Short mmCIF file of C-alpha atoms and ligand atoms in Angstrom, two decimals:
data_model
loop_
_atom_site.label_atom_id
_atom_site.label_comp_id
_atom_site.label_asym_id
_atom_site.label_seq_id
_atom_site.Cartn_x
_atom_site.Cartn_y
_atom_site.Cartn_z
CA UNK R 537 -20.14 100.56 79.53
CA UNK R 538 -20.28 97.68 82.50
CA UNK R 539 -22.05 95.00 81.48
CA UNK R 540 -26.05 94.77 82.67
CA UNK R 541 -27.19 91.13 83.67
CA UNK R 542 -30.77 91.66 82.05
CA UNK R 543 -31.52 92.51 78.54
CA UNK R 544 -32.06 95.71 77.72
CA UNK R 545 -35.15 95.94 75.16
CA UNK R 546 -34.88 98.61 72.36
CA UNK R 547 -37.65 99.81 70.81
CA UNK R 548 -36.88 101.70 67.64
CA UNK R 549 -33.90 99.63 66.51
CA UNK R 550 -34.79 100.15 62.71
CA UNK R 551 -34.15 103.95 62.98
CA UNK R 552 -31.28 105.30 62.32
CA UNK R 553 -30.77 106.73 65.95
CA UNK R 554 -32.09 102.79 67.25
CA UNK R 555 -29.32 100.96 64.90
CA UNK R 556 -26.87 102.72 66.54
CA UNK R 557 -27.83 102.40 69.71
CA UNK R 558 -28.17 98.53 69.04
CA UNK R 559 -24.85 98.59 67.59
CA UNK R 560 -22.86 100.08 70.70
CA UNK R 561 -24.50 97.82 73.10
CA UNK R 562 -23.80 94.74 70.97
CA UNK R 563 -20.63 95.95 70.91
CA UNK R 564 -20.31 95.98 74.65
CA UNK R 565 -21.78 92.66 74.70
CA UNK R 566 -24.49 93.67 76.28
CA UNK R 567 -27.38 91.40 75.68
CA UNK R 568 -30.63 93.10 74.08
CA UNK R 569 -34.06 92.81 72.49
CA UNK R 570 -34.81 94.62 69.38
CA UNK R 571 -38.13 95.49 69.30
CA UNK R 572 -39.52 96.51 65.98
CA UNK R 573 -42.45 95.77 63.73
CA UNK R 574 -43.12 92.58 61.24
CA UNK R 575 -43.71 95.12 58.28
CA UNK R 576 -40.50 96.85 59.17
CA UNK R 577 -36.73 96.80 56.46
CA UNK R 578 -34.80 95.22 59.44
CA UNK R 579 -31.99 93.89 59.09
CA UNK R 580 -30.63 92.27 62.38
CA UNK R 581 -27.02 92.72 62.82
CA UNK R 582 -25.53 89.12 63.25
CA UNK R 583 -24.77 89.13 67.13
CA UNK R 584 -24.95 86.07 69.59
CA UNK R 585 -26.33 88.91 72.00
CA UNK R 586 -29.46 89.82 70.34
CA UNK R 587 -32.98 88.75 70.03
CA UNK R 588 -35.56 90.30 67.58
CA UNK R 589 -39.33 90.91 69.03
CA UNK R 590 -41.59 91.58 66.67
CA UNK R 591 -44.75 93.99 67.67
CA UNK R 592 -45.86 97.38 67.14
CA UNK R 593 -46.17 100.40 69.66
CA UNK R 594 -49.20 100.77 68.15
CA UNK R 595 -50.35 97.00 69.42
CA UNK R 596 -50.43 97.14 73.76
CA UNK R 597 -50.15 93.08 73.63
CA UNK R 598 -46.82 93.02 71.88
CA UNK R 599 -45.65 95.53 74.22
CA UNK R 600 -46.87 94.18 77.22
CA UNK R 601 -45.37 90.71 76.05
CA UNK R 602 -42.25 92.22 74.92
CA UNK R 603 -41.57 94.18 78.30
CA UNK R 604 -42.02 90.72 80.13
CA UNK R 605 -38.60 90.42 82.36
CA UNK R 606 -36.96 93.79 81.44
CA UNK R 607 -35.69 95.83 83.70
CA UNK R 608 -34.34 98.72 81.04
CA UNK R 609 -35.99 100.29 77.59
CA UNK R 610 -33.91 102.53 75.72
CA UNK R 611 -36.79 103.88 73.56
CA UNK R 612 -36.02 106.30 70.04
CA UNK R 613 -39.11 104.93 67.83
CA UNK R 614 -41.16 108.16 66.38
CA UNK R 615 -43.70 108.32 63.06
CA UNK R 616 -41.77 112.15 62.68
CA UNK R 617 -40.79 110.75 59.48
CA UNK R 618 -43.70 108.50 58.98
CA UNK R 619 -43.53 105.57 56.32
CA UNK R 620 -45.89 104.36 54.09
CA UNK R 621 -49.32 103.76 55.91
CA UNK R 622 -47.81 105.52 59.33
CA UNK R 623 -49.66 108.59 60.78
CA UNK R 624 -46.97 111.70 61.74
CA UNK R 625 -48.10 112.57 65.43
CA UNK R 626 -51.43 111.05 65.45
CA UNK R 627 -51.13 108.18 67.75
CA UNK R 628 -47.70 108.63 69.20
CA UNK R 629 -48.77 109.63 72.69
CA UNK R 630 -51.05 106.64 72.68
CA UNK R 631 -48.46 104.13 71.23
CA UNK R 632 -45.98 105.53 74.50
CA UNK R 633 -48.83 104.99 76.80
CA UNK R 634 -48.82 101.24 75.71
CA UNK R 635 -45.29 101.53 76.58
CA UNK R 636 -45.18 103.35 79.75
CA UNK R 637 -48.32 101.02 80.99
CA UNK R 638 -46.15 97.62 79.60
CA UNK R 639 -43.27 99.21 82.09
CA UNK R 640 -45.07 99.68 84.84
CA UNK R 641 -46.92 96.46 84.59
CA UNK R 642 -43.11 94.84 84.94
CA UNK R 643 -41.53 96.94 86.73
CA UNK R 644 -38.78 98.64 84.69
CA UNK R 645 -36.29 100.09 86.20
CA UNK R 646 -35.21 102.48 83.90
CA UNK R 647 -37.13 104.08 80.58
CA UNK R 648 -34.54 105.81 78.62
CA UNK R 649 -36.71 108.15 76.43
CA UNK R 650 -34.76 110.46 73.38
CA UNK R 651 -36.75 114.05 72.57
CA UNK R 652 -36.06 117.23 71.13
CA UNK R 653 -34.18 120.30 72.64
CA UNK R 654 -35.74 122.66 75.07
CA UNK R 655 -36.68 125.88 73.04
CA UNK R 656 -39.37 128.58 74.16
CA UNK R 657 -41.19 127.96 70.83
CA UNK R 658 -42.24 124.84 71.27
CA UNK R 659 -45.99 125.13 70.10
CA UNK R 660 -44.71 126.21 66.73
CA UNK R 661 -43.11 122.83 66.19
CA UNK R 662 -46.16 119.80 66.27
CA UNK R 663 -43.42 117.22 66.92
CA UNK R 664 -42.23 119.19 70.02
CA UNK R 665 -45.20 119.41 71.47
CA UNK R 666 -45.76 115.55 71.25
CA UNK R 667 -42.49 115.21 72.29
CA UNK R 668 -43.38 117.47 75.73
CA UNK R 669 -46.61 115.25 76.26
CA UNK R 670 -44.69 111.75 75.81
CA UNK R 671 -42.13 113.37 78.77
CA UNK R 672 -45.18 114.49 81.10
CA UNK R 673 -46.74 110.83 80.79
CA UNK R 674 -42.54 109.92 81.42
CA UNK R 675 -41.74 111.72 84.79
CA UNK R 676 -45.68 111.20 85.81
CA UNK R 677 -45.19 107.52 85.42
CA UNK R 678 -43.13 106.59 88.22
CA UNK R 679 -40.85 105.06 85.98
CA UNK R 680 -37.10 105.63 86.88
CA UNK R 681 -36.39 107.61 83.45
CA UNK R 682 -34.12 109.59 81.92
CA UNK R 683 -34.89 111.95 79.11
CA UNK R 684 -32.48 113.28 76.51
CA UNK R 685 -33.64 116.18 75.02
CA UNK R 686 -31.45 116.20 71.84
CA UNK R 687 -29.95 119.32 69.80
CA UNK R 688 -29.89 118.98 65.19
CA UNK R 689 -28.21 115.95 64.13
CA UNK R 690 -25.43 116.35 61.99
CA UNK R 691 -26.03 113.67 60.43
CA UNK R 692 -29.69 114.28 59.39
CA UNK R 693 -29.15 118.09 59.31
CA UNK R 694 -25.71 117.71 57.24
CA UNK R 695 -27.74 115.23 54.73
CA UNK R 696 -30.47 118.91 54.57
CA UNK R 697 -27.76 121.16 53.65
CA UNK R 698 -27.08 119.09 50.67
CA UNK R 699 -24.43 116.63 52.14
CA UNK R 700 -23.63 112.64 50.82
CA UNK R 701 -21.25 111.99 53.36
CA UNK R 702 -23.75 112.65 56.09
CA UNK R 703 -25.45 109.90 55.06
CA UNK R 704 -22.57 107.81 54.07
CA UNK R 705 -22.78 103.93 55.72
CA UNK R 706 -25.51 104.63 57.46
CA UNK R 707 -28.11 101.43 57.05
CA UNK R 708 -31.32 103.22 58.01
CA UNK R 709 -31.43 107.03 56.67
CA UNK R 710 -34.51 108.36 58.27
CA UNK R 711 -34.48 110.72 55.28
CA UNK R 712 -35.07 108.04 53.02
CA UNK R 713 -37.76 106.16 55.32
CA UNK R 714 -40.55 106.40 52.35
CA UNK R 715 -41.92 109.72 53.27
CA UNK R 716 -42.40 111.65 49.92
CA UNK R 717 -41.32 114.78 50.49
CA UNK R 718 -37.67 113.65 52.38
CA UNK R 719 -37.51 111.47 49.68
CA UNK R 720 -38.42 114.08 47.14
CA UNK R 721 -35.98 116.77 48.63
CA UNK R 722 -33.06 113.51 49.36
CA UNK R 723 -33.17 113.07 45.44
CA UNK R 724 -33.12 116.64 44.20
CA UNK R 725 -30.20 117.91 46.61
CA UNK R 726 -28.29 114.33 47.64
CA UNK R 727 -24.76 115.27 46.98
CA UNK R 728 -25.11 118.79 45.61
CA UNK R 729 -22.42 119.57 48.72
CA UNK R 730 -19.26 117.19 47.74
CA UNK R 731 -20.54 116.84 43.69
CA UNK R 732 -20.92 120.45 42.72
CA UNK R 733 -19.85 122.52 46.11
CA UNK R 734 -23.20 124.31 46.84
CA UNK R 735 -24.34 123.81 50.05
CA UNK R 736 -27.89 124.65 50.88
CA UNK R 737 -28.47 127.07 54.26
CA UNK R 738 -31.50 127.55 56.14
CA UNK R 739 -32.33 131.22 56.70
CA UNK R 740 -29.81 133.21 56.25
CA UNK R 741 -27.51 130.78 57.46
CA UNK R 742 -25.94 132.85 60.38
CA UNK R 743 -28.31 131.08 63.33
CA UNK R 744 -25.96 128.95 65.61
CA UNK R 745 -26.80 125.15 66.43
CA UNK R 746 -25.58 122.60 68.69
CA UNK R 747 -25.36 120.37 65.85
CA UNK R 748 -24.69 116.55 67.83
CA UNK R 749 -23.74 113.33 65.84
CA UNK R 750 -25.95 110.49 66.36
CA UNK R 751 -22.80 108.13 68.00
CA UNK R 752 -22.48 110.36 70.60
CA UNK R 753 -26.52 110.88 71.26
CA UNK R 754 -26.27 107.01 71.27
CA UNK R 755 -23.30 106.88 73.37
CA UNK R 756 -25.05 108.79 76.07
CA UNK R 757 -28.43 106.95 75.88
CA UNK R 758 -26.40 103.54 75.84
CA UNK R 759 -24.02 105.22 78.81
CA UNK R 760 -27.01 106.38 81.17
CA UNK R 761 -27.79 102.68 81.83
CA UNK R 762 -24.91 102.39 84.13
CA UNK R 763 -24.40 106.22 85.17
CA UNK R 764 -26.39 106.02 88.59
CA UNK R 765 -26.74 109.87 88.29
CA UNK R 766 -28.90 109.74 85.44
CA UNK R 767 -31.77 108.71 86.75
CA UNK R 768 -34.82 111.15 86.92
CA UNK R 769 -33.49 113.58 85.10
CA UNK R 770 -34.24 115.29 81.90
CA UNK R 771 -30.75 116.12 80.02
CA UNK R 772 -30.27 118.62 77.54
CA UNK R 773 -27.62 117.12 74.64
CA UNK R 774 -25.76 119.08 72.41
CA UNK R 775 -22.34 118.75 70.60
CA UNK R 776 -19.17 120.01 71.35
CA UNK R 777 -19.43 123.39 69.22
CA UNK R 778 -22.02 125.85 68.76
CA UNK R 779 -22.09 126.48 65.01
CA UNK R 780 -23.94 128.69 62.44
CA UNK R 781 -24.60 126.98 58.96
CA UNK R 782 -22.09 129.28 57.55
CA UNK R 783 -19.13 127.68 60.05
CA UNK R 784 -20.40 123.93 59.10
CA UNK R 785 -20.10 125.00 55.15
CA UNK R 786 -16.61 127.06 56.18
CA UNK R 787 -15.43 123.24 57.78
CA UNK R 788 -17.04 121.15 54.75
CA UNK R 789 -14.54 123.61 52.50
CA UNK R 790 -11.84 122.68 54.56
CA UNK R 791 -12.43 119.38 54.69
CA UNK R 792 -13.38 118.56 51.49
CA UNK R 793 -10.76 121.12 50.11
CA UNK R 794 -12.51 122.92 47.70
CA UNK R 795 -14.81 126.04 47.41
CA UNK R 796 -18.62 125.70 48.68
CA UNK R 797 -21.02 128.39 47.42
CA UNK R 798 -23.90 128.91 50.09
CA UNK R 799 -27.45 128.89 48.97
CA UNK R 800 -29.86 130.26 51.76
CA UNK R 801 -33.31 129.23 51.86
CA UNK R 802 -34.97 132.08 53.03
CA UNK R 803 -37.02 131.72 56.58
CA UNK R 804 -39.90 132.98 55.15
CA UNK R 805 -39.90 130.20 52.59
CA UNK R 806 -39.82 127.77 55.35
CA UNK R 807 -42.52 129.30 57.61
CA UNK R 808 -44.76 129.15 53.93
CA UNK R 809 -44.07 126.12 53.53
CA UNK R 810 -44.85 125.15 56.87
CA UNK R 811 -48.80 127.17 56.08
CA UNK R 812 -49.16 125.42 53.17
CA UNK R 813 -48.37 122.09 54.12
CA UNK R 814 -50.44 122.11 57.24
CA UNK R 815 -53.97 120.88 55.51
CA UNK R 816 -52.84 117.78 53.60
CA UNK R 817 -49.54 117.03 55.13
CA UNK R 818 -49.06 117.37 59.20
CA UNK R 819 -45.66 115.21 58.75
CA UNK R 820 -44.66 117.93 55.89
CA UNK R 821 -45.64 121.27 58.03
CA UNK R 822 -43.56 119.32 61.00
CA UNK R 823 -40.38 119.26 58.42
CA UNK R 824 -40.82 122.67 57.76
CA UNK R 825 -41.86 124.16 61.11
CA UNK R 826 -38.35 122.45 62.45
CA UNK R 827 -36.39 123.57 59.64
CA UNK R 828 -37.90 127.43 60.04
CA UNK R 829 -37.37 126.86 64.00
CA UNK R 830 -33.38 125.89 63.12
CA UNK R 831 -33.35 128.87 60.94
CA UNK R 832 -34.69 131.60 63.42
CA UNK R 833 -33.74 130.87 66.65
CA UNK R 834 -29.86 129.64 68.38
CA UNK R 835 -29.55 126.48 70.27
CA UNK R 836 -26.29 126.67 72.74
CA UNK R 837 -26.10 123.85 74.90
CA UNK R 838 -23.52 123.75 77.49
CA UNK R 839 -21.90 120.26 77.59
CA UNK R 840 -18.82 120.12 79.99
CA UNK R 841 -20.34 118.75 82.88
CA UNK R 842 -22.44 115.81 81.07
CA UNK R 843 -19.24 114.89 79.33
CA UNK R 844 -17.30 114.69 82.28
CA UNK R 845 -20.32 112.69 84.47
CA UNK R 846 -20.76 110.40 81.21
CA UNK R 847 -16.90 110.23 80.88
CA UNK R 848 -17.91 110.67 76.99
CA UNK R 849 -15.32 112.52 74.13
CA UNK R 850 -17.59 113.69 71.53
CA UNK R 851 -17.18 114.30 68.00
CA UNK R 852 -16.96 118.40 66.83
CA UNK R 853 -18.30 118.43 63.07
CA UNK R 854 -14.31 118.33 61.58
CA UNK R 855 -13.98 115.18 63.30
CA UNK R 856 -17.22 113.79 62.45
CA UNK R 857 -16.71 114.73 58.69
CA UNK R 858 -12.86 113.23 58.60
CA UNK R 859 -14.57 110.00 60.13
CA UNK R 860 -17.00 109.65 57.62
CA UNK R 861 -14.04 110.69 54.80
CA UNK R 862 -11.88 107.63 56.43
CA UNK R 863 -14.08 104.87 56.54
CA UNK R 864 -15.05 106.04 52.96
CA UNK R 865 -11.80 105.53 51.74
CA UNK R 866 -11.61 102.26 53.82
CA UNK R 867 -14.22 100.56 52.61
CA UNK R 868 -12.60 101.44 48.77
CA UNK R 869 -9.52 99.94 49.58
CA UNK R 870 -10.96 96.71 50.69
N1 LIG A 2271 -33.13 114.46 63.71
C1 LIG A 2271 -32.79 115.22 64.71
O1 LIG A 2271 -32.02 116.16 64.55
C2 LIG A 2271 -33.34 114.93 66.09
C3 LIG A 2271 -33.03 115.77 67.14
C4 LIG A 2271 -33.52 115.48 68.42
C5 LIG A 2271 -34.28 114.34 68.62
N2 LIG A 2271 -34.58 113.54 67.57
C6 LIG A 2271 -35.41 112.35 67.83
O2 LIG A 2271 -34.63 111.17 67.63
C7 LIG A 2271 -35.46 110.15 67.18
C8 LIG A 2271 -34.92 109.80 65.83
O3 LIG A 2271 -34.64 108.52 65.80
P1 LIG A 2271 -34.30 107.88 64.41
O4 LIG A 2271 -33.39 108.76 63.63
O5 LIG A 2271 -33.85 106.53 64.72
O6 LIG A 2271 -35.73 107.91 63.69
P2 LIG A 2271 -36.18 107.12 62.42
O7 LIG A 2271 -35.01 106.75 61.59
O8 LIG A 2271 -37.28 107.92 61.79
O9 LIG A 2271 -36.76 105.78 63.03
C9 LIG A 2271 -37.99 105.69 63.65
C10 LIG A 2271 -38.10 104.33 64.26
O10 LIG A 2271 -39.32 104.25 64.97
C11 LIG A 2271 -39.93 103.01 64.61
N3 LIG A 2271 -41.36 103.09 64.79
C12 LIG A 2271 -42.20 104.01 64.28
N4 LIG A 2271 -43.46 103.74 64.64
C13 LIG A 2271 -43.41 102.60 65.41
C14 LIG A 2271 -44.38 101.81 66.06
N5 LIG A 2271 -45.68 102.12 66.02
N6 LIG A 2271 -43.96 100.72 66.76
C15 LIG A 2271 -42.64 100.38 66.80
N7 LIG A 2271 -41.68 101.10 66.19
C16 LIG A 2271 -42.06 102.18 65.50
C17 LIG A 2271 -39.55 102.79 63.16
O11 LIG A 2271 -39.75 101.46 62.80
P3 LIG A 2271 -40.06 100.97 61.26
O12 LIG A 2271 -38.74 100.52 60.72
O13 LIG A 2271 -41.01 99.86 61.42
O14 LIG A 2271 -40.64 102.13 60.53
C18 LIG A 2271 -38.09 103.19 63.23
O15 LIG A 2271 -37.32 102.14 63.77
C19 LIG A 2271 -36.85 110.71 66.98
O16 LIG A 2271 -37.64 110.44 68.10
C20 LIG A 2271 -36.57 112.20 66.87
O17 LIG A 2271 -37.65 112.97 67.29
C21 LIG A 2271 -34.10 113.79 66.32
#
């Protein structure tokens, strides 16, 4: 990316999506603020180029004070996987107004906000339809923005379907964020994919994704800083494949070279789980409303012309899988 003479303030750098993010711009030398809360398992990378704020969405004076002199937010922080003592939903649209109102107050020129993929069943989904009301407060703002609206992540959704290496180096899993029931289901299935060869399919396995590795939804959120084009827009972002759950246990097979019996979690399951869940847990109905979403209906996003505009090469699952393979047996060696 060329270099941006402000800092660029990143709120959500404790995620898994936000580390990355942090990560690439670091990388590019680019200076930034990490914005994340005093109660939060951060570990700052060591980097001449960043600064930690401390605050809270949920707090509109560390906001405000943390927006002082910024010109661009790249912003991924969500309570969709809520820890400990976090709400799912509840006060998300408020905790973005603090936000929004922090940006407007100092003029940002550019609010880059990640959401979820466009899908005509949005009001079956709770997180969607936050998601939807965050963007409308977004484009109503004022606020030069642009909005990703982001496809399954392989390396969440690979993690689902019973895969290690999904999760392998990364240093904030949002599956293991403290929420009991990701927790619960990352113990009882963590490996069951490379250990014993059963990987676990949602419905019936044959619904089509456009399953997107977190570098590359990084790469474009860290990229649309310095893409004038990007501005005002709301971007759809998918991988470079459309794939069913079958193909992505056909590649693991190949990849891993050995023989992967499929387990399919039925869609009805998923939509009970969903009913059940709904009085006591809204952050465990959201889980399984998503997962019964991803197991009903295809996402295909076209992505030829934002790769060429971005100028970004992105990963297809095979690569993404050898990658994580490589730096595996890396990291043995040394
Ligand atoms: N998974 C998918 O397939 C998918 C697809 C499309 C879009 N997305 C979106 O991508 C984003 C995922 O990012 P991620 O993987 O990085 O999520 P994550 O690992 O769950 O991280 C959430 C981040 O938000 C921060 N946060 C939560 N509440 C906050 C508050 N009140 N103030 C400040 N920070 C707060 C957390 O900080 P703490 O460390 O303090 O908790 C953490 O850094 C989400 O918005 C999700 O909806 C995901």
């Amino acid at each position: 990316m060329g270099r941006i003479m402000n800092k660029v303030l990143v709120i959500g750098a404790s995620g898994q999506l936000g580390s990355v993010v942090l990560n690439q711009l670091l990388e590019a030398k680019q200076e930034c603020i990490a914005f994340v809360r005093p109660s939060s398992k951060f570990s700052p990378p060591s980097s001449d180029y960043l600064q930690v704020a401390q605050g809270d969405l949920a707090d509109a004076a560390s906001v405000e004070k943390a927006c002082v002199g910024i010109k661009q937010v790249i912003a991924t922080a969500s309570s969709i996987i809520p820890r400990h003592g976090d709400k799912f939903g509840i006060n998300e649209v408020e905790n973005y107004q603090h936000l929004i109102k922090a940006c407007q107050h100092h003029k940002v020129e550019h609010l880059i906000y990640i959401s979820a993929f466009s899908s005509p069943f949005d009001q079956l989904v709770p997180e969607f339809r936050v998601k939807r009301q965050i963007e409308k407060l977004i484009v109503d703002s004022g606020i030069p923005y642009t909005i990703f609206r982001a496809a399954a992540f392989m390396d969440i959704y690979y993690a689902v379907m019973g895969s290690r290496l999904a999760m392998d180096g990364v240093l904030h899993p949002t599956l293991l964020r403290g929420f009991w029931l990701t927790k619960l289901y990352s113990k009882l299935t963590f490996g069951l994919l490379e250990n014993r060869g059963i990987a676990l399919l949602p419905g019936s396995g044959k619904v089509k994704q456009s399953f997107i590795c977190i570098n590359d939804v990084a790469a474009f959120m860290v990229k649309a800083l310095t893409v004038p084009s990007a501005k005002h827009r709301i971007i759809e972002l998918g991988g470079p494949e459309t794939l069913s759950w079958h193909d992505v246990s056909d590649i693991y097979a190949n990849v891993l070279e050995r023989k992967i019996i499929n387990i399919v979690i039925p869609s009805f399951i998923l939509n009970l789980g969903r009913v059940i869940l709904r009085p006591f847990s809204p952050a465990g109905e959201n889980i399984m409303s998503t997962l019964f979403l991803l197991s009903r209906h295809d996402c295909a996003i076209d992505m030829t012309e934002p790769c060429k505009e971005f100028s970004i090469h992105m990963r297809n699952t095979r690569q993404f899988l050898l990658q994580k393979l490589n730096s595996q047996h890396t990291s043995e060696l040394t």
